[in-house]
Every structure is written in C-alpha cells, then in structure tokens.
Short mmCIF file of C-alpha atoms in Angstrom, two decimals:
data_model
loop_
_atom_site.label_atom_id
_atom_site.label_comp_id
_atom_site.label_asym_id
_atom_site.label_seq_id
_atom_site.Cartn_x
_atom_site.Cartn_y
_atom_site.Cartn_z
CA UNK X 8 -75.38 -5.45 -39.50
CA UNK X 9 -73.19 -4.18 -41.84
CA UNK X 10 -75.25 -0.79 -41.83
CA UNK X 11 -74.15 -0.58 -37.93
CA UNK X 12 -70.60 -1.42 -39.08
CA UNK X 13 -70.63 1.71 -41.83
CA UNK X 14 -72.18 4.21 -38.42
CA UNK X 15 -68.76 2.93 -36.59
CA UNK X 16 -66.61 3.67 -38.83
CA UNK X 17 -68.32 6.92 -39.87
CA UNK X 18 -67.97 7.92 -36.16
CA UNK X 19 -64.75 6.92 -35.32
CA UNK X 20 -63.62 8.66 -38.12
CA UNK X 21 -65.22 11.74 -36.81
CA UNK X 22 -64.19 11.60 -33.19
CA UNK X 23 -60.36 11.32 -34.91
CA UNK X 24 -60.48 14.39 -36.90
CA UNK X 25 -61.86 16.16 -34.14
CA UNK X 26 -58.56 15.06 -31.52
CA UNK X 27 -56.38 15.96 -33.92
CA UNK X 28 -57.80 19.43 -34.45
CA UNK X 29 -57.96 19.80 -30.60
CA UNK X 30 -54.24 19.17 -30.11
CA UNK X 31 -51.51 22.02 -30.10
CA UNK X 32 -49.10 22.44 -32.73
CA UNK X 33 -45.39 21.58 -32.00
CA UNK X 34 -43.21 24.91 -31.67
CA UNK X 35 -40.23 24.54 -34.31
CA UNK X 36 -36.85 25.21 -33.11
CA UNK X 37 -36.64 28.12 -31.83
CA UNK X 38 -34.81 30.88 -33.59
CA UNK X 39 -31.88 32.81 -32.02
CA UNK X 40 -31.98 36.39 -31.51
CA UNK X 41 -28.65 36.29 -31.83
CA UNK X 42 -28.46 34.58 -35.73
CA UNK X 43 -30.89 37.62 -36.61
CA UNK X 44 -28.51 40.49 -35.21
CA UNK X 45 -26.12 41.47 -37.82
CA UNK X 46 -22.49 40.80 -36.60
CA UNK X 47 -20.28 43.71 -34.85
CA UNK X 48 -17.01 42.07 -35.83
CA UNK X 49 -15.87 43.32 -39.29
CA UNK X 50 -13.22 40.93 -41.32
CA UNK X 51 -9.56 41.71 -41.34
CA UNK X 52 -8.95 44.56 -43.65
CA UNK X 53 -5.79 43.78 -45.27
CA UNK X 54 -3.03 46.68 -44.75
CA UNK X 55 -2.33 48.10 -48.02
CA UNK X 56 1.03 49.58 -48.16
CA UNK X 57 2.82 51.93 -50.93
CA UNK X 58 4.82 50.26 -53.19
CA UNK X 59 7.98 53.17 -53.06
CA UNK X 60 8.13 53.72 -49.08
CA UNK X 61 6.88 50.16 -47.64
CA UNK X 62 4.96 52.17 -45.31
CA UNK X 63 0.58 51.86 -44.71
CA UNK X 64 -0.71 53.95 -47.16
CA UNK X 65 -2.75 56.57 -47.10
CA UNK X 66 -3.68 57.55 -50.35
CA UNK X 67 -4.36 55.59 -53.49
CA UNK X 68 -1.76 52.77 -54.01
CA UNK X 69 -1.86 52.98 -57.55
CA UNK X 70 -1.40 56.77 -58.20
CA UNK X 71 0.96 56.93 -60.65
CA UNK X 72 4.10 58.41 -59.79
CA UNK X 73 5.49 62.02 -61.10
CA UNK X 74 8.99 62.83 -61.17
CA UNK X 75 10.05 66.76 -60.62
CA UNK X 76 13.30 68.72 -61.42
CA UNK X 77 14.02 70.47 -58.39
CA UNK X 78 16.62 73.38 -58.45
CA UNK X 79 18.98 73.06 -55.85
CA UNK X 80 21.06 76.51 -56.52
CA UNK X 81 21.96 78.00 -53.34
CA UNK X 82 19.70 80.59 -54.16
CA UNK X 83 16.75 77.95 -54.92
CA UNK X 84 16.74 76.78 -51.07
CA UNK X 85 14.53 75.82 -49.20
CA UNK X 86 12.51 74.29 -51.42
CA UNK X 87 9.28 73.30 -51.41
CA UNK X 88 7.77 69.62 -51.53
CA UNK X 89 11.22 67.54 -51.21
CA UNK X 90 10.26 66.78 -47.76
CA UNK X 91 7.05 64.33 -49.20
CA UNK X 92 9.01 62.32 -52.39
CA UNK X 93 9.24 59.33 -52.03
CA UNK X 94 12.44 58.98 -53.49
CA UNK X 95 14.95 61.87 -54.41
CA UNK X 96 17.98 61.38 -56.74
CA UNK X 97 20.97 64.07 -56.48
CA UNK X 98 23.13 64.36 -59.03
CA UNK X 99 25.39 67.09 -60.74
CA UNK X 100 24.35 68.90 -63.53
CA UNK X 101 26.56 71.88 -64.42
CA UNK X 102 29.81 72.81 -62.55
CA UNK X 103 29.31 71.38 -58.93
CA UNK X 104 25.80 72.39 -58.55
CA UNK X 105 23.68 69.48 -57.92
CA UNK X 106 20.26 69.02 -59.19
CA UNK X 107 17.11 66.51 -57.60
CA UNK X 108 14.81 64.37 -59.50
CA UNK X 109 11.76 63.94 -56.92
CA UNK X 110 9.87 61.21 -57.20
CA UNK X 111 5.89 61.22 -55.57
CA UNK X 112 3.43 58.65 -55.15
CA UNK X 113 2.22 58.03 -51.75
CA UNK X 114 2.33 61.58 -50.41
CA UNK X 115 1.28 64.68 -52.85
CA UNK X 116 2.42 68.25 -51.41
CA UNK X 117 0.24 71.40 -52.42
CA UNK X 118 3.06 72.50 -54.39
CA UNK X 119 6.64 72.06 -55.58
CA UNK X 120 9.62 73.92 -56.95
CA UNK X 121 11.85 75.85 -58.21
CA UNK X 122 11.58 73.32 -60.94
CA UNK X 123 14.20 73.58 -63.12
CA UNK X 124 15.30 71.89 -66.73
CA UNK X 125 15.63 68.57 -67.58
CA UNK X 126 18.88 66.09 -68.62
CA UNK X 127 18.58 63.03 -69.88
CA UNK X 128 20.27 61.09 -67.37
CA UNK X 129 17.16 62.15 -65.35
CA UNK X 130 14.92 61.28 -67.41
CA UNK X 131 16.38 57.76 -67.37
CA UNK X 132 16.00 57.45 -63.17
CA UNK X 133 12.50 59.00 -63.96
CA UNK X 134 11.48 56.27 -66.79
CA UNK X 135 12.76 53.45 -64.70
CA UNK X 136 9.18 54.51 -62.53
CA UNK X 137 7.37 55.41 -65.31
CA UNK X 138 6.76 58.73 -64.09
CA UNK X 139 4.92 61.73 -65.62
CA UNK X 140 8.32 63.96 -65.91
CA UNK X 141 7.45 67.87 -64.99
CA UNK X 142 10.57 70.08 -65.85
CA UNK X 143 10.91 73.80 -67.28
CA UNK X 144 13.37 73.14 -69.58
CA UNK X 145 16.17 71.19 -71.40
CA UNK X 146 19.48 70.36 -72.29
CA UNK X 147 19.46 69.66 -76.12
CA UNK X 148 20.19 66.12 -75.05
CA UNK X 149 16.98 65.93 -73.06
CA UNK X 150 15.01 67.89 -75.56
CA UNK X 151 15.70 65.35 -78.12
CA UNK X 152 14.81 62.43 -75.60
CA UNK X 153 11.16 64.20 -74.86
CA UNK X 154 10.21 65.37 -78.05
CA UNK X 155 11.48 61.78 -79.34
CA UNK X 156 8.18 60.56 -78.06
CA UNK X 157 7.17 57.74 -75.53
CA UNK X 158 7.55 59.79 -72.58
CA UNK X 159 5.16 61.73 -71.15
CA UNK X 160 6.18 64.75 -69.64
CA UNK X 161 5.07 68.66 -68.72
CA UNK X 162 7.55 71.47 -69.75
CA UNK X 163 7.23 74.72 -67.89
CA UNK X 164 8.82 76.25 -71.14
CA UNK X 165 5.01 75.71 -72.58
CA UNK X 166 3.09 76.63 -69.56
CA UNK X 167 5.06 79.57 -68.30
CA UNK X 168 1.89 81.67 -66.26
CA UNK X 169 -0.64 78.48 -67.02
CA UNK X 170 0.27 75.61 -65.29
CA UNK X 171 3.52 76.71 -64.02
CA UNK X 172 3.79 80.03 -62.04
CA UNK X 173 6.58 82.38 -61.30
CA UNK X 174 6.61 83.45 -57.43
CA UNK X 175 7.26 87.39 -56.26
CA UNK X 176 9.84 86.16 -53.93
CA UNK X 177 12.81 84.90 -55.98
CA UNK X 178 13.72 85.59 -59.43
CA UNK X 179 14.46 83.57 -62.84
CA UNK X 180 15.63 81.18 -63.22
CA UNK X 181 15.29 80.07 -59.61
CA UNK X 182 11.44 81.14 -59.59
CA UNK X 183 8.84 78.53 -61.60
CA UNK X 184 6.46 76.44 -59.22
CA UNK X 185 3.68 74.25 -59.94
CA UNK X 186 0.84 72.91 -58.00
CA UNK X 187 0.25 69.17 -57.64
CA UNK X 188 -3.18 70.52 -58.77
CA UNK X 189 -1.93 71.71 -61.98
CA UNK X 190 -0.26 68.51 -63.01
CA UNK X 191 -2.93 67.04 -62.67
CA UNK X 192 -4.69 68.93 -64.97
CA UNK X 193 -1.88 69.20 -67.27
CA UNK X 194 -2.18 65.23 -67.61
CA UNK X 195 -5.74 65.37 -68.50
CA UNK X 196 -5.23 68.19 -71.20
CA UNK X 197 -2.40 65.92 -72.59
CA UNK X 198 -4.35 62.65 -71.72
CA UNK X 199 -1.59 61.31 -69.94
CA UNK X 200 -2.61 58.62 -67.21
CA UNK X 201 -2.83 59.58 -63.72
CA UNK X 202 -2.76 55.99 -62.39
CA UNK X 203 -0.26 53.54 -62.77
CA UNK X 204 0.52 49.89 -61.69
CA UNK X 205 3.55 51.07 -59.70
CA UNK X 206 5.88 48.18 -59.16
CA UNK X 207 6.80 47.82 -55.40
CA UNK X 208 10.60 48.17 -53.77
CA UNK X 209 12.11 45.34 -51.78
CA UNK X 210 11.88 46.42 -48.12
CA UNK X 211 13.38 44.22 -45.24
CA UNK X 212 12.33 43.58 -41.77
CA UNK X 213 15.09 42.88 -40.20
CA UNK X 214 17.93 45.48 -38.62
CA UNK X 215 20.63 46.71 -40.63
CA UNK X 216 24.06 45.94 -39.94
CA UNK X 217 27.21 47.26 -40.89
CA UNK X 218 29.65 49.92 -39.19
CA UNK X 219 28.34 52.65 -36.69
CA UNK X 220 28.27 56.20 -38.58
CA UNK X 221 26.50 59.32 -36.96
CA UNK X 222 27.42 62.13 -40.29
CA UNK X 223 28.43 61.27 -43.43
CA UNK X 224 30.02 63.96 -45.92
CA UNK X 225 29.47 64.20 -49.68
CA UNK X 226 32.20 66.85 -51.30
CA UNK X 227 30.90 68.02 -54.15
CA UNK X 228 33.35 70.12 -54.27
CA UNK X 229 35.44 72.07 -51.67
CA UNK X 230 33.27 75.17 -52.03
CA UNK X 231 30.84 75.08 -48.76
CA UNK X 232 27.62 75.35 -50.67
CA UNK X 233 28.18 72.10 -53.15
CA UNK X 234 28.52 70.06 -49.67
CA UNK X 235 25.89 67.78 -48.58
CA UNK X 236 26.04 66.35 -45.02
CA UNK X 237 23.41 63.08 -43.56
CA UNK X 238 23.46 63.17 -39.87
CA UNK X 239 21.60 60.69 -37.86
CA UNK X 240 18.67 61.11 -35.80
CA UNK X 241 17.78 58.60 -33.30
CA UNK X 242 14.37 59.69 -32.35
CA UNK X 243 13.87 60.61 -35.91
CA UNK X 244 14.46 56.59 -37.06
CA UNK X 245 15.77 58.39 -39.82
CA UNK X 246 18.22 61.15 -41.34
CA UNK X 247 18.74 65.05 -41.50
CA UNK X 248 19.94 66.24 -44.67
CA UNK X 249 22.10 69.82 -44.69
CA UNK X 250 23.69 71.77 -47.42
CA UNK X 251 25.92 73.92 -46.79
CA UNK X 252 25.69 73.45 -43.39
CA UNK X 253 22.14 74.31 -43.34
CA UNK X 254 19.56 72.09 -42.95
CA UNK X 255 17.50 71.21 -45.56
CA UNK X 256 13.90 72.07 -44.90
CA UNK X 257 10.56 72.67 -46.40
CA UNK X 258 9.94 76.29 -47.71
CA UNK X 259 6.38 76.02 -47.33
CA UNK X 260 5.90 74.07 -44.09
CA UNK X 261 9.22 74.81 -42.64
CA UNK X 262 9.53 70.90 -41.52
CA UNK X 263 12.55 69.33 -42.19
CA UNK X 264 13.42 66.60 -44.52
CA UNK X 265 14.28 63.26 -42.98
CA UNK X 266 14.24 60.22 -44.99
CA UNK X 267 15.14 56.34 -43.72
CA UNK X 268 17.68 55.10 -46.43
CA UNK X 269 21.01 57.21 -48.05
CA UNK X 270 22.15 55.40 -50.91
CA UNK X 271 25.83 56.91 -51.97
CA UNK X 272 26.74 55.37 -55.60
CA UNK X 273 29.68 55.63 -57.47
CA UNK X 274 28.95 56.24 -61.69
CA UNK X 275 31.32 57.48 -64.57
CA UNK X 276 30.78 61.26 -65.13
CA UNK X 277 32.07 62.85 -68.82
CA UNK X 278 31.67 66.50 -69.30
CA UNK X 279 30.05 67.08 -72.90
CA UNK X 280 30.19 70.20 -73.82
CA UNK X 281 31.55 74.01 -73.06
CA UNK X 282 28.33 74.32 -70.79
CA UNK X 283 29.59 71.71 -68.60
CA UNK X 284 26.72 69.59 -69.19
CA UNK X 285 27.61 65.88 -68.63
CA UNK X 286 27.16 62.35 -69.64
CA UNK X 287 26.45 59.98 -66.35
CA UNK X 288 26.70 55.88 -67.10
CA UNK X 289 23.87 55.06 -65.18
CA UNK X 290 23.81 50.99 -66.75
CA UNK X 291 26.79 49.83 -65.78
CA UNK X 292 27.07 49.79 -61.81
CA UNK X 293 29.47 49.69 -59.47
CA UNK X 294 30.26 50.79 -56.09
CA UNK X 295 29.16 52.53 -53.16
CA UNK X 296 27.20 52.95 -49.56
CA UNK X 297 23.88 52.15 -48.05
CA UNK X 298 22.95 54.55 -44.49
CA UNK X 299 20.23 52.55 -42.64
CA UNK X 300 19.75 53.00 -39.04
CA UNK X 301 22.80 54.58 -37.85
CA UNK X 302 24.84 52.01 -39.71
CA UNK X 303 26.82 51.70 -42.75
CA UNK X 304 27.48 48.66 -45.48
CA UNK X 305 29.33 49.08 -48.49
CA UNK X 306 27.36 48.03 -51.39
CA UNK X 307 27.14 46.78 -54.92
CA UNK X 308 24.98 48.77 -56.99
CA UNK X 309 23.21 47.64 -60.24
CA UNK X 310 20.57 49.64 -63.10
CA UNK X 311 17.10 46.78 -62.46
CA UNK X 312 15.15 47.79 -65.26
CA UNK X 313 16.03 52.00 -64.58
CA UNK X 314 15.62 51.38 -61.21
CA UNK X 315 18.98 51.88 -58.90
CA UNK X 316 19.03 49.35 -56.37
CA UNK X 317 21.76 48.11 -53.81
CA UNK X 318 23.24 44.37 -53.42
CA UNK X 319 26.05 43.14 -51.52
CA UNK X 320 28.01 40.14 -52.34
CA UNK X 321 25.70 39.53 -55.17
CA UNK X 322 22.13 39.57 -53.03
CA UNK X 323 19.74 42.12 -52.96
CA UNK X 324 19.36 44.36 -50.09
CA UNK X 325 16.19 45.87 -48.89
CA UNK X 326 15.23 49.39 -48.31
CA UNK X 327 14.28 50.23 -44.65
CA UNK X 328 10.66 51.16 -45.36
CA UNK X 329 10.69 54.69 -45.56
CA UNK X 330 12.18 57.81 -47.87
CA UNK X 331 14.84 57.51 -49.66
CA UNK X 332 17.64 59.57 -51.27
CA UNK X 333 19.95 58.22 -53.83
CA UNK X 334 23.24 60.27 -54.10
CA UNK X 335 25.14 60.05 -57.55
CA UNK X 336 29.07 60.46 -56.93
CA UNK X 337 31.81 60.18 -59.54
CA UNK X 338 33.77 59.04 -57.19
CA UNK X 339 33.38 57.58 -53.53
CA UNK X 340 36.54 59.28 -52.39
CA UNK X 341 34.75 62.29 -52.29
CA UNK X 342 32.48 61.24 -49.10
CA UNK X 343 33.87 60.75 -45.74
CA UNK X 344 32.52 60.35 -42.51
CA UNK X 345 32.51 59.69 -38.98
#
C-alpha cells in the first residue's frame, strides 16, 4: 500500500512540473517608447547679462574690463572704438580740450585710438573697475601713480611700433592705435589677468521720470570745438553725441555713437601747474544731471568704491541698461538745454 502511495505522489508531482512548464510567461509592464526617446525640450537657459550695460551678453561675462585714453583733439576725431565702451568718462585735461577714459567689457572693437597720455584722475575712474589701463603717456602725476605699482597698465611710450602703432593718416601726437589683439597680448607678456570678477551696475526697470529735454549743451568753453551737445533719439532709445556740431561717429565703421544714460556731474577742478594740467576731487560728490529716455532728473552724485554713481534724495538710481557716458563739469552752469 504504501508503495502505491509513493507512485502517486511521484506522479502527481510529475504531471505538476509538466503544467507549469506548459503555461506562458506573464508579459511585464510594458515599456514606453516614449520613456526611451531622449527629451526635445531643453531646460531654461538662464539669460546671462553684462554686468556694465545690463544688456544679454554676448561675449564672456567675466572678461575683465580695459580702460583706454582716447584723444579727443579736434584733430583726433572720429575716433575709433568709442562707439562699443561700455562706459566713457569726459573730462578736461589741458586748456578746454577734453579727454575720454573708455571703458570695455562686453563689446571688444578691432581697434582703438588715438590713445593718448594718462592723468591720474583717470586712473582713479579706471581703478574703481579694475581695469587694465592702456595709455601712451603721462603727466608726472600719473607717472608716479603707475610706476608706484598695483596697477596694471600698458604705456604706448614702451611699445611705440610693437604693440602700439602709428597710422599714415594723421600725425603725432594724434596718431598711436592699438588693437584689442595687442592688449591682449601685452597682458600675457606682462602676466596681467585677462578675466576679472566684474562687479555689476544697478540697472532699473522701470521708466524714468523727470522733465522733458530733447538737446542738452555742455560749454566747455565758448570756442565751438570744446562744445559737446546730447540730442535725443526716439527710435534710437538712446542718445547722439556731437562735438562741435558734428556728430560723433566711429572712424572705422562710420556708425554713430549712441549710448542710453548721460550722466552730467559737477566736481572741483584746480589747475596745477604752467601746463594747465589739473587736480579733479573726484571723492567728495556733489551735484548734477541724469539723461534717460528723453527725460531729465537732477541728481546727487557720490565716489562708491571709484565708481561714480547717481542718487537722488539719498537713494540710488539705476542706469537704463545700456551705454553710458559720464560728463565731468566744474560747474553745472556751464550746460544748458532745451
């Protein structure tokens, strides 16, 4: 009996094994085709923007900026590269010729010039960037400031025919030029950085207010040539520059310059020696106007760590993002307009 009993089991135990080889495998879930496709929706690339316009960039945000002298002699116009700074500063140097102190970072021209010498007063607006300062030449003020140490700087006095060239088409001292190229390489020789954590403007969104102007006038002095006039453009968003009564335009790509912000500021000026060279108080602020839109405010103006920014009624105001040109005055009763 119990032999029977073991054939049973034996049997059944057969007959199992073989019904559960016989039946079909259960499908897993089924996989999407869709899971396997790689996605055609990219994430968000956040808009980078640079720090000294407000504006997208388009080159690297952390090129370091380079300040220029830039003749502005009668004879020394046009010039070439104003019309890509970032940032220009005009103030006198001798008599009532005014000088510019360009400042680059987001857009870098093929070339600029006449670059001319340096003053320290300049090379105070340039520090407050920490710019690489290109000049060819300096006041013994200057020279003293640059050869101090601490600053790094290119002087066309040692790279006359290297880095800096002399063009055919206007003569000394209204002649030296240098390639964006060539500083460059002139801040490798001298291992000088050639990118910088550039600390950003303040740049507001909403609309300017203030009093309608079209033209504003900046007197120099009352010879035609030493007068600078901002007109403003509508379709432009922005201003035309003239001196002279000409308008200021790019040598090289015959554009002209228009730039979003005019900042007119008032500073003590003291003639130093028989050269006319001066002494500008660039740390104590003071008074003057802000162009925006087709408006004007008047403004406070105060020296932020070198840089020369606008307030009013103690609060800062933000730059339209854009170019902008900082006139120096030494007085404000010297600019009109209308």
């Amino acid at each position: 009996m119990k032999r029977w009993l073991f054939f049973i089991s034996c049997a059944a135990l057969l007959l199992g094994g073989c019904t559960a080889k016989s039946e079909p495998k259960q499908a897993g879930p089924a996989k999407s085709n869709h899971a396997q496709e790689p996605s055609s929706e990219r994430p968000a690339e956040e808009t980078q923007t640079s720090p000294l316009t407000g504006l997208p960039a388009k080159g690297d945000i952390h090129q370091r900026v380079v300040g220029v002298m830039i003749n502005n002699h009668p004879k020394a116009r046009p010039q070439s590269g104003l019309r890509a700074a970032d940032i220009v500063y005009e103030v006198l140097a001798e008599g009532d010729i005014t000088r510019f102190l360009a400042l680059y970072q987001s857009e870098l021209p093929e070339r600029v010039g006449p670059v001319r010498s340096a003053r320290d007063y300049y090379i105070d607006l340039s520090e407050g960037y920490h710019a690489l300062y290109v000049c060819h030449g300096w006041s013994p003020e200057a020279k003293a400031r640059l050869e101090g140490g601490g600053i790094d700087y290119l002087n066309g006095l040692f790279y006359d025919g290297t880095l800096f060239q002399r063009v055919p088409f206007r003569k000394a001292p209204h002649n030296s030029y240098i390639t964006f190229a060539n500083i460059e390489k002139g801040a490798e020789q001298n291992g000088y950085a050639w990118t910088d954590e550039v600390a950003p403007l303040s740049f507001r969104a909403d609309e300017p207010s203030g009093e309608k102007v079209e033209t504003v006038r900046i007197a120099y002095s009352h010879r035609a040539y030493a007068q600078v006039e901002y007109k403003y453009v509508p379709e432009q968003k922005g201003y035309y520059r003239y001196s002279g009564g000409e308008q200021t335009i790019d040598y090289d790509t015959r554009k002209p310059v228009v730039v979003q912000n005019v900042m007119i500021i008032a500073a003590r000026h003291q003639v130093i020696d028989s050269h006319g060279r001066r002494d500008i108080d660039l740390a104590s602020g003071g008074k003057g106007y802000l162009l925006q839109g087709g408006v004007m405010q008047p403004i406070e103006w105060k020296n932020v760590d070198g840089r020369l920014l606008p307030y009013h009624n103690g609060a800062p105001i933000g730059f339209v993002p854009g170019k902008t040109w900082i006139n120096i005055v030494p007085e404000l009763e010297i600019v009109q307009w209308k």
